[in-house]
Coordinates of C-alpha atoms in Angstrom, one line a residue:
M1119 CA -25.8 8.1 42.8
N1120 CA -24.2 10.5 45.5
L1121 CA -21.2 12.8 45.3
K1122 CA -19.4 10.4 47.1
N1123 CA -20.0 7.4 45.1
L1124 CA -19.0 9.7 42.0
V1125 CA -15.8 10.6 43.5
I1126 CA -14.9 6.9 44.2
L1127 CA -16.0 5.8 40.4
A1128 CA -14.0 8.4 38.8
S1129 CA -11.0 7.6 40.8
A1130 CA -11.3 4.1 39.9
F1131 CA -11.3 4.9 36.2
S1132 CA -8.4 7.2 36.8
L1133 CA -6.5 4.2 38.3
V1134 CA -7.3 1.8 35.5
A1135 CA -6.4 4.5 32.8
S1136 CA -3.1 5.0 34.6
C1137 CA -2.3 1.2 35.0
S1138 CA -3.2 1.0 31.2
K1139 CA -0.7 3.8 30.1
K1140 CA 2.2 2.0 31.8
P1141 CA 5.4 2.5 29.6
E1142 CA 6.9 -0.1 27.3
Q1143 CA 9.8 -1.4 28.8
S1144 CA 13.0 -2.6 27.2
S1145 CA 13.4 -6.6 27.6
V1146 CA 17.3 -6.0 27.6
T1147 CA 17.7 -3.4 30.3
G1148 CA 14.4 -2.8 32.0
W1149 CA 14.3 1.0 31.3
N1150 CA 10.9 2.6 30.0
Y1151 CA 10.7 3.6 26.3
N1152 CA 9.2 7.3 25.9
D1153 CA 9.8 8.2 29.3
S1154 CA 11.5 11.6 30.1
K1155 CA 12.5 10.6 33.7
M1156 CA 14.5 7.4 32.4
G1157 CA 16.7 8.7 29.5
G1158 CA 13.7 9.6 26.9
F1159 CA 14.8 6.9 24.2
Q1160 CA 11.9 7.2 21.9
V1161 CA 10.5 4.2 20.2
S1162 CA 7.4 4.3 17.9
K1163 CA 4.5 1.8 18.0
E1164 CA 5.2 -1.0 15.8
K1165 CA 3.2 -0.4 12.4
E1166 CA 3.0 -1.8 9.1
Q1167 CA 4.6 0.0 5.7
R1168 CA 1.8 1.6 4.1
T1169 CA 1.3 1.1 0.3
G1170 CA 2.4 4.1 -1.7
P1171 CA 0.5 5.9 -4.4
G1172 CA 0.1 3.9 -7.5
L1173 CA 1.9 0.7 -6.1
V1174 CA 0.9 -3.0 -5.6
F1175 CA 2.3 -5.2 -2.9
V1176 CA 4.1 -8.3 -4.5
Q1177 CA 4.7 -11.2 -2.0
G1178 CA 8.3 -12.4 -2.7
G1179 CA 9.4 -16.0 -3.1
T1180 CA 11.3 -18.6 -5.1
F1181 CA 10.8 -19.0 -9.0
T1182 CA 12.7 -20.0 -12.2
M1183 CA 14.3 -17.1 -13.9
G1184 CA 14.8 -17.3 -17.5
A1185 CA 13.5 -18.9 -20.6
T1186 CA 10.6 -21.0 -20.6
Q1187 CA 10.4 -21.4 -24.2
E1188 CA 13.0 -22.1 -27.2
D1189 CA 15.7 -19.7 -27.4
V1190 CA 14.9 -18.7 -31.1
M1191 CA 17.2 -15.8 -31.2
R1192 CA 20.1 -17.9 -30.2
D1193 CA 21.2 -15.2 -27.7
W1194 CA 21.8 -17.8 -24.8
N1195 CA 21.3 -14.9 -22.4
N1196 CA 18.3 -16.1 -20.3
V1197 CA 19.4 -19.5 -19.0
P1198 CA 16.9 -20.9 -16.3
R1199 CA 18.0 -20.3 -13.0
R1200 CA 16.1 -20.6 -9.5
V1201 CA 16.3 -17.7 -7.3
T1202 CA 14.4 -15.9 -4.7
V1203 CA 13.0 -12.5 -4.7
N1204 CA 12.1 -10.5 -1.5
S1205 CA 8.7 -9.0 -1.3
F1206 CA 8.4 -5.6 -2.8
Y1207 CA 6.0 -2.9 -4.5
I1208 CA 5.7 -2.1 -7.9
D1209 CA 3.4 0.2 -10.0
Q1210 CA 0.1 -1.4 -11.2
T1211 CA 0.6 0.2 -14.4
E1212 CA 3.5 1.6 -16.5
V1213 CA 4.1 5.4 -15.9
A1214 CA 1.7 7.4 -18.1
N1215 CA 2.1 10.6 -20.3
I1216 CA 0.2 12.8 -17.7
H1217 CA 2.4 11.3 -14.9
Y1218 CA 5.5 12.3 -16.7
R1219 CA 4.1 16.0 -17.7
E1220 CA 3.4 16.5 -13.9
Y1221 CA 7.0 15.6 -13.4
L1222 CA 8.0 18.4 -16.1
Y1223 CA 5.5 20.9 -14.7
W1224 CA 7.2 20.7 -11.2
L1225 CA 10.6 21.2 -12.8
N1226 CA 9.7 24.1 -14.7
V1227 CA 8.1 25.9 -11.8
V1228 CA 10.8 25.1 -9.1
F1229 CA 14.1 25.5 -11.4
D1230 CA 12.5 28.4 -13.6
A1231 CA 16.0 30.3 -13.4
D1232 CA 18.0 30.5 -16.5
E1233 CA 21.1 28.4 -14.5
Y1234 CA 18.3 25.6 -14.3
K1235 CA 17.9 25.3 -18.2
A1236 CA 19.9 22.2 -18.8
V1237 CA 17.9 20.4 -15.8
R1238 CA 14.7 21.3 -17.6
E1239 CA 15.7 20.4 -21.1
G1240 CA 17.4 17.2 -19.8
A1241 CA 14.1 15.8 -18.4
L1242 CA 12.2 16.2 -21.7
P1243 CA 11.2 12.7 -23.6
D1244 CA 12.6 12.5 -26.9
T1245 CA 9.4 12.9 -28.9
L1246 CA 11.4 12.3 -32.1
C1247 CA 11.9 8.7 -31.3
W1248 CA 8.8 8.0 -33.3
R1249 CA 10.3 9.3 -36.4
S1250 CA 11.2 6.4 -39.2
E1251 CA 12.8 7.0 -42.5
L1252 CA 10.0 5.1 -44.4
A1253 CA 6.8 5.9 -42.3
Y1254 CA 4.6 8.7 -41.8
N1255 CA 4.8 9.1 -37.8
E1256 CA 4.8 12.9 -37.6
P1257 CA 1.3 12.8 -35.7
M1258 CA 2.9 10.8 -32.8
V1259 CA 5.8 13.2 -32.8
E1260 CA 3.7 16.3 -32.7
Y1261 CA 0.9 15.0 -30.3
Y1262 CA 1.6 11.8 -28.5
F1263 CA 3.0 13.1 -25.3
R1264 CA 1.2 16.4 -25.2
H1265 CA -2.5 15.9 -26.5
P1266 CA -5.0 14.8 -23.7
S1267 CA -6.4 11.9 -25.6
Y1268 CA -3.1 10.3 -24.7
N1269 CA -2.9 11.3 -20.9
Y1270 CA -3.0 7.8 -19.9
Y1271 CA -1.0 6.2 -22.6
P1272 CA 2.7 5.0 -21.6
V1273 CA 5.3 7.7 -21.8
V1274 CA 8.0 6.7 -24.3
G1275 CA 11.2 8.4 -25.5
V1276 CA 12.6 8.2 -21.9
T1277 CA 16.1 7.3 -21.2
W1278 CA 17.1 4.9 -18.2
K1279 CA 18.8 8.0 -16.6
Q1280 CA 15.3 10.0 -16.9
A1281 CA 13.4 7.1 -15.6
H1282 CA 16.0 7.0 -12.7
D1283 CA 15.4 10.8 -12.0
F1284 CA 11.6 10.6 -12.2
C1285 CA 11.9 7.9 -9.6
M1286 CA 13.8 10.2 -7.2
W1287 CA 11.5 13.0 -7.7
R1288 CA 8.6 11.0 -7.0
S1289 CA 10.0 9.7 -3.7
D1290 CA 10.4 13.4 -2.5
R1291 CA 6.8 14.4 -3.7
V1292 CA 5.3 11.5 -1.8
N1293 CA 7.2 11.9 1.4
E1294 CA 6.5 15.6 1.3
K1295 CA 2.8 15.1 0.8
A1296 CA 2.8 12.4 3.8
L1297 CA 4.3 15.1 6.1
L1298 CA 1.8 17.9 4.8
D1299 CA -1.1 15.5 5.5
R1300 CA 0.1 14.9 9.0
G1301 CA 0.6 18.4 9.7
F1302 CA 4.5 18.3 10.1
I1303 CA 4.9 20.7 7.2
N1304 CA 2.8 24.0 7.0
K1305 CA 0.5 23.9 3.8
N1306 CA 1.2 27.7 3.3
A1307 CA 4.7 27.1 2.5
V1308 CA 4.2 24.9 -0.5
K1309 CA 1.4 26.9 -2.0
N1310 CA 3.9 28.9 -4.1
L1311 CA 6.5 26.8 -5.8
Q1312 CA 7.6 29.3 -8.1
G1313 CA 11.4 29.7 -8.0
L1314 CA 12.2 27.3 -5.1
G1315 CA 15.4 26.1 -6.5
Q1316 CA 17.6 24.3 -4.5
E1317 CA 15.2 24.8 -1.6
N1318 CA 12.9 22.3 -2.3
F1319 CA 11.9 19.2 0.0
N1320 CA 14.4 16.5 -0.3
T1321 CA 13.9 13.2 2.1
K1322 CA 17.5 12.6 2.7
A1323 CA 18.3 16.1 3.1
Y1324 CA 15.2 16.4 5.7
L1325 CA 16.2 13.6 7.5
M1326 CA 19.8 14.7 7.8
G1327 CA 18.6 18.1 9.2
E1328 CA 20.0 20.0 6.0
F1329 CA 16.6 20.9 5.0
Q1330 CA 14.0 22.8 7.5
P1331 CA 10.6 23.4 6.2
T1332 CA 8.2 25.5 8.1
P1333 CA 6.6 23.4 10.6
G1334 CA 2.9 22.6 10.5
P1335 CA 0.1 22.6 13.1
A1336 CA 0.5 19.2 14.4
A1337 CA 4.3 19.5 15.1
K1338 CA 3.4 22.2 17.7
S1339 CA 0.4 20.8 19.0
K1340 CA 0.6 19.2 22.5
K1341 CA -1.3 16.1 20.8
N1342 CA 1.6 15.6 18.7
A1343 CA 2.7 11.9 19.5
L1344 CA 6.5 12.7 18.5
K1345 CA 8.4 13.8 21.5
N1346 CA 11.9 14.8 22.4
P1347 CA 13.6 13.3 25.2
N1348 CA 12.4 15.9 27.5
G1349 CA 8.9 15.1 26.6
T1350 CA 8.0 18.2 24.6
P1351 CA 6.4 17.9 21.0
R1352 CA 8.9 17.3 18.2
T1353 CA 8.5 19.2 15.0
N1354 CA 10.9 17.0 12.7
V1355 CA 9.9 13.4 11.7
T1356 CA 12.6 10.7 11.6
F1357 CA 12.7 7.5 9.6
E1358 CA 12.2 5.6 12.8
D1359 CA 8.8 7.1 13.1
G1360 CA 7.3 5.1 10.3
I1361 CA 5.5 8.1 8.5
L1362 CA 8.3 8.5 5.6
L1363 CA 8.4 5.8 2.8
P1364 CA 11.3 4.2 1.3
G1365 CA 12.1 5.7 -2.1
Y1366 CA 10.6 4.8 -5.3
R1367 CA 13.1 3.4 -7.8
L1368 CA 13.2 1.2 -10.9
P1369 CA 12.8 -2.5 -10.4
T1370 CA 15.4 -5.1 -10.7
E1371 CA 15.2 -7.5 -13.4
A1372 CA 14.5 -10.4 -11.2
E1373 CA 11.8 -8.4 -9.3
W1374 CA 10.1 -7.4 -12.8
E1375 CA 10.1 -10.8 -14.2
Y1376 CA 8.8 -12.3 -11.1
A1377 CA 6.0 -9.8 -10.8
A1378 CA 5.3 -10.4 -14.5
L1379 CA 4.7 -14.1 -14.0
G1380 CA 2.0 -13.4 -11.2
Y1381 CA 2.0 -16.9 -9.7
I1382 CA 0.3 -15.9 -6.7
N1383 CA -3.3 -16.1 -8.0
Q1384 CA -2.9 -19.5 -9.6
N1385 CA -3.6 -22.8 -8.3
P1386 CA -2.5 -26.0 -10.0
L1387 CA -4.3 -28.1 -7.7
P1388 CA -7.9 -27.2 -8.1
G1389 CA -10.4 -28.5 -5.8
K1390 CA -12.8 -27.5 -2.8
N1391 CA -10.5 -28.5 -0.2
D1392 CA -7.1 -27.6 -1.8
K1393 CA -5.4 -24.6 -0.6
K1394 CA -3.3 -22.8 -3.0
R1395 CA 0.0 -24.4 -3.1
G1396 CA 2.9 -21.9 -4.0
E1397 CA 5.7 -24.3 -3.7
E1398 CA 4.4 -26.2 -6.8
L1399 CA 3.7 -23.1 -9.1
I1400 CA 7.4 -22.6 -9.9
A1401 CA 6.7 -25.8 -12.1
N1402 CA 4.3 -24.3 -14.2
K1403 CA 6.9 -22.9 -16.9
Q1404 CA 4.2 -20.5 -18.2
V1405 CA 5.3 -18.5 -21.1
Y1406 CA 3.4 -15.4 -20.9
S1407 CA 2.5 -13.1 -18.0
W1408 CA -1.5 -13.3 -18.6
S1409 CA -1.3 -17.2 -18.2
N1410 CA -3.5 -18.9 -15.7
N1411 CA -2.2 -22.5 -16.8
V1412 CA 0.8 -24.1 -18.7
N1413 CA -1.0 -23.4 -22.1
G1414 CA -1.1 -19.8 -21.7
L1415 CA -4.9 -19.7 -21.6
R1416 CA -7.2 -17.6 -19.4
D1417 CA -10.8 -17.7 -20.0
T1418 CA -14.3 -17.4 -18.1
R1419 CA -16.4 -20.2 -17.0
H1420 CA -18.0 -20.2 -20.6
G1421 CA -14.9 -19.5 -22.5
S1422 CA -15.9 -16.0 -23.8
W1423 CA -12.3 -14.8 -23.5
Q1424 CA -10.9 -17.4 -26.1
G1425 CA -9.5 -16.0 -28.9
T1426 CA -9.3 -12.3 -27.9
F1427 CA -5.9 -10.5 -27.4
M1428 CA -4.6 -10.4 -24.0
A1429 CA -1.9 -8.0 -24.8
N1430 CA -0.8 -5.2 -27.1
F1431 CA 1.6 -6.7 -29.8
K1432 CA 2.4 -7.3 -33.5
R1433 CA 0.8 -10.6 -34.8
G1434 CA 2.7 -10.7 -37.9
S1435 CA 4.6 -8.7 -40.7
G1436 CA 2.2 -5.7 -41.5
D1437 CA -0.3 -6.6 -38.9
N1438 CA -0.3 -4.4 -36.0
M1439 CA -3.9 -4.3 -35.2
G1440 CA -6.0 -6.6 -37.3
V1441 CA -8.6 -5.6 -39.9
A1442 CA -11.1 -2.8 -39.7
G1443 CA -14.5 -4.1 -38.2
G1444 CA -12.4 -6.7 -36.4
L1445 CA -9.5 -5.3 -34.8
N1446 CA -7.4 -7.9 -32.6
D1447 CA -5.8 -5.7 -30.1
N1448 CA -7.4 -2.6 -31.0
A1449 CA -4.0 -0.4 -30.8
V1450 CA -2.0 0.3 -33.7
Y1451 CA 1.0 1.9 -31.4
T1452 CA 0.6 1.9 -27.6
A1453 CA -2.9 1.5 -25.6
P1454 CA -3.9 3.2 -22.3
V1455 CA -2.0 1.9 -19.3
T1456 CA -5.0 0.0 -17.8
S1457 CA -6.0 -1.9 -21.0
F1458 CA -6.3 -5.7 -21.2
F1459 CA -6.5 -8.0 -18.3
P1460 CA -4.2 -7.5 -15.4
N1461 CA -2.0 -10.7 -14.3
G1462 CA -2.1 -12.4 -11.0
F1463 CA -0.6 -9.7 -9.0
G1464 CA -3.0 -7.2 -10.7
L1465 CA -0.3 -5.6 -12.9
Y1466 CA -1.3 -4.3 -16.0
N1467 CA 0.7 -4.9 -19.4
M1468 CA 3.5 -6.7 -18.0
S1469 CA 3.5 -8.5 -21.4
G1470 CA 3.1 -6.0 -24.5
N1471 CA 2.2 -2.2 -25.0
V1472 CA 5.8 -1.0 -24.1
S1473 CA 8.9 -2.8 -23.1
E1474 CA 10.2 -1.5 -19.8
W1475 CA 13.5 -0.5 -18.2
V1476 CA 14.7 -2.2 -15.3
A1477 CA 17.6 -1.3 -12.9
D1478 CA 20.2 -3.7 -13.8
V1479 CA 23.2 -3.7 -16.1
Y1480 CA 23.2 -6.0 -19.0
R1481 CA 25.3 -9.0 -19.2
P1482 CA 24.5 -12.2 -21.3
L1483 CA 25.2 -14.4 -18.5
S1484 CA 24.4 -12.6 -15.3
T1485 CA 22.2 -15.6 -14.2
E1486 CA 25.5 -17.6 -13.7
D1487 CA 27.1 -15.0 -11.7
V1488 CA 24.4 -13.2 -9.4
E1489 CA 23.3 -14.2 -5.8
D1490 CA 20.5 -16.6 -5.2
V1491 CA 18.6 -14.0 -3.0
A1492 CA 17.7 -10.6 -4.7
P1493 CA 19.8 -11.0 -7.7
Y1494 CA 21.0 -7.8 -9.3
R1495 CA 23.9 -6.5 -11.3
G1496 CA 24.7 -2.9 -11.2
N1497 CA 25.9 -2.0 -7.8
K1498 CA 28.0 1.1 -7.6
F1499 CA 28.2 1.8 -3.9
E1500 CA 28.0 5.4 -2.8
T1501 CA 28.1 7.1 0.7
V1502 CA 27.4 10.9 1.7
D1503 CA 30.0 13.4 0.6
M1504 CA 30.9 15.0 4.1
G1505 CA 33.2 17.6 2.3
K1506 CA 36.1 19.4 3.7
E1507 CA 34.2 20.2 6.5
N1508 CA 33.2 16.9 7.6
K1509 CA 29.5 18.2 7.0
A1510 CA 26.7 17.0 4.7
E1511 CA 26.0 19.4 1.8
R1512 CA 23.2 19.8 -0.6
D1513 CA 24.0 20.1 -4.5
S1514 CA 22.1 22.7 -6.6
L1515 CA 19.3 20.6 -6.9
G1516 CA 18.6 20.4 -3.3
R1517 CA 19.7 16.8 -2.9
I1518 CA 22.5 15.7 -0.5
K1519 CA 25.8 15.2 -2.2
M1520 CA 27.0 11.8 -2.7
R1521 CA 30.4 10.0 -3.7
N1522 CA 31.6 6.8 -4.8
V1523 CA 32.8 4.4 -2.2
T1524 CA 36.4 4.0 -3.0
D1525 CA 38.4 0.7 -3.2
S1526 CA 40.7 1.5 -0.5
E1527 CA 37.6 2.0 1.9
S1528 CA 36.5 -1.5 0.9
K1529 CA 39.7 -3.4 0.9
S1530 CA 39.5 -5.0 4.7
R1531 CA 35.8 -5.7 4.0
R1532 CA 34.8 -9.3 3.7
N1533 CA 31.6 -9.0 1.9
Y1534 CA 32.9 -6.6 -0.8
Q1535 CA 36.3 -5.3 -1.8
K1536 CA 35.5 -2.7 -4.6
G1537 CA 33.2 0.3 -4.7
D1538 CA 32.3 -0.3 -8.3
V1539 CA 31.2 -3.8 -8.8
I1540 CA 29.4 -3.6 -12.1
N1541 CA 31.9 -5.9 -13.8
Y1542 CA 32.3 -8.1 -10.7
L1543 CA 33.1 -11.6 -12.4
D1544 CA 31.7 -11.0 -15.8
G1545 CA 35.1 -11.5 -17.5
D1546 CA 36.3 -8.0 -16.6
S1547 CA 39.9 -6.7 -17.2
T1548 CA 40.5 -6.6 -13.4
I1549 CA 39.9 -10.3 -12.7
S1550 CA 40.6 -11.9 -16.0
G1551 CA 42.6 -9.6 -18.4
I1552 CA 39.5 -9.6 -20.7
A1553 CA 37.7 -6.3 -21.5
Y1554 CA 34.6 -5.7 -23.5
G1555 CA 35.7 -3.9 -26.7
Y1556 CA 32.7 -1.6 -26.8
G1557 CA 31.9 -0.6 -30.3
K1558 CA 34.5 -2.9 -31.7
T1559 CA 33.7 -6.5 -30.8
T1560 CA 30.5 -5.9 -28.7
L1561 CA 27.5 -3.4 -28.1
I1562 CA 27.4 -4.3 -24.6
S1563 CA 28.9 -1.7 -22.0
N1564 CA 28.8 -0.5 -18.3
K1565 CA 25.8 1.7 -19.7
S1566 CA 23.8 -1.1 -21.1
R1567 CA 20.8 -1.7 -19.1
V1568 CA 18.3 -4.5 -19.3
V1569 CA 14.9 -4.0 -20.9
K1570 CA 12.0 -6.3 -20.3
G1571 CA 8.8 -7.1 -21.8
G1572 CA 7.3 -7.0 -25.3
S1573 CA 6.2 -3.8 -27.0
W1574 CA 3.3 -2.8 -29.5
N1575 CA 5.8 -3.4 -32.3
D1576 CA 7.1 -7.1 -31.2
R1577 CA 6.1 -10.4 -32.0
A1578 CA 5.1 -12.8 -29.4
Y1579 CA 8.2 -14.2 -28.5
W1580 CA 9.4 -10.9 -26.7
L1581 CA 6.2 -10.8 -24.4
S1582 CA 7.4 -13.6 -22.2
P1583 CA 8.8 -12.4 -19.0
G1584 CA 12.1 -14.4 -19.3
A1585 CA 13.1 -12.6 -22.6
R1586 CA 15.7 -9.9 -22.2
R1587 CA 17.1 -7.4 -24.4
F1588 CA 19.3 -4.1 -23.5
L1589 CA 19.8 -0.5 -24.7
E1590 CA 22.5 1.8 -23.4
E1591 CA 21.1 4.3 -20.4
D1592 CA 21.4 7.5 -22.2
Q1593 CA 19.1 6.3 -25.4
S1594 CA 15.5 6.0 -25.9
N1595 CA 13.0 4.2 -27.9
S1596 CA 9.3 4.6 -29.1
T1597 CA 8.7 1.1 -27.8
I1598 CA 10.2 1.5 -24.3
G1599 CA 8.8 3.0 -21.1
F1600 CA 9.0 2.2 -17.4
R1601 CA 7.3 1.6 -14.2
C1602 CA 8.7 2.1 -10.5
A1603 CA 9.0 0.1 -7.6
M1604 CA 9.6 0.4 -4.0
D1605 CA 11.3 -1.6 -1.2
R1606 CA 9.4 -3.6 1.4
V1607 CA 10.2 -3.2 4.9
G1608 CA 8.9 -5.6 7.6
S1609 CA 7.1 -8.9 7.2
P1610 CA 7.8 -10.3 3.7
A1611 CA 4.3 -12.2 3.8
G1612 CA 2.5 -8.7 4.0
N1613 CA 0.7 -6.4 6.4
G1614 CA -0.9 -8.2 9.3
R1615 CA 1.4 -11.3 8.9
Q1616 CA 4.1 -12.5 11.0
T1617 CA 7.8 -13.1 9.9
G1618 CA 8.6 -16.8 10.8
I1619 CA 6.5 -19.3 12.4
N1620 CA 6.0 -18.8 16.2
Y1621 CA 5.4 -21.7 18.3
K1622 CA 3.8 -21.6 21.8
Q1623 CA 6.6 -21.8 24.4
R1624 CA 6.9 -24.7 26.8
R1625 CA 6.1 -23.8 30.4
Q1626 CA 9.3 -24.7 31.8
N1627 CA 11.1 -22.4 29.4
T1628 CA 9.3 -19.5 30.6
R1629 CA 9.7 -19.7 34.4
K1630 CA 11.4 -16.8 36.1
Q1631 CA 14.0 -18.1 38.5

């Protein structure tokens, strides 16, 4: 091939390449996206949400929330109600001791100054929760949280508030690592965390421009896909870029119960040509999270699992693990977080091992009040505190200062009229003139948080996902742990699946006039 032909061929390839890089246009204005010559409006390529560390995707849907067996406690606090839960993510396992110790290590290193002593001590789990007046549990007090033998056992003695703070810390660490991995933060800047104090990475502060980390190599590279309106590389990441994840949080009661049932992997209509028909699954009325049919049985083809324990719980009075040589659940107290068989969503110990904190404020008849979609009680709306200078500021921990939404700010809205709606429609004094007499007529208060799932010290009744109890958010117990959740953005069906149903358009509807 001569030189002239090579030049022609190269020109043709160049023409094809230039045509393939035609900028995306707005379907409403015709202006180009990501074009510095046409305003420079930046639009990231559509992408799916990645799954954060430790999480499992839970495809949402409708289900019957509440009791599926006789209310032997006569609490009347779990009346069946059909609701819909949006798709979300939840931890595959309960948060373990090693995970919580990682959190404490970070606090002790970053907030090592004397002024942060209350922060460090306030995060410590209450190891004295193991003590009992008539039991010898001192080994658990001394060793359970710290000894490496218990690394992957669920952390206990953690209050609801401490679990909530752990979720916030985890959100920032995961997002900070995402920026490190992509070269938007200089790795040398985070080698020494000692004494950072307020100057630690916080997702909201970063997005609002109140925290500026040292840019990494990718941020200044010409290959950086993120551009400013003038076409130069952009050093800071925005949420619209799809790199940062939504925050970790405690699951709502409805999310937790839906995830525990694990309906997705069950098929009530077995057969070679039958598809899994999810709409019928809500009629199963299963009792426990490991159920594969209405009788609560799950076994192999040869029945080898029949008779074995599927959860860590108390079989009867004085029987927490069976007889030597034939232990039933192999755990007198808690068991490792990956013990026993996972449910339909692949989640471990949604029944038994430890009960778990969820986000909701407890009310006996919440199911009578909450919405059909994404039910939850506990909203106390907040907004950024702009301060006297109308500027966002960080608090002593490096987080953006928030304030409660006032009633005066809400009174003209149609979807809500108060900032604090924890008591909304529950017989509170504002609506009905009736108030909860906490400590006098009831143990329920605005600090009461829902606890779900049975524990190592519970009878089988409490292992049902529909069972519910409560504890004050500033108290803890040797039978209560937690796991985190995360919002799902984009298609509720999952990555690679569309939202809604798309049909082929008729030709006459697509003609240009």
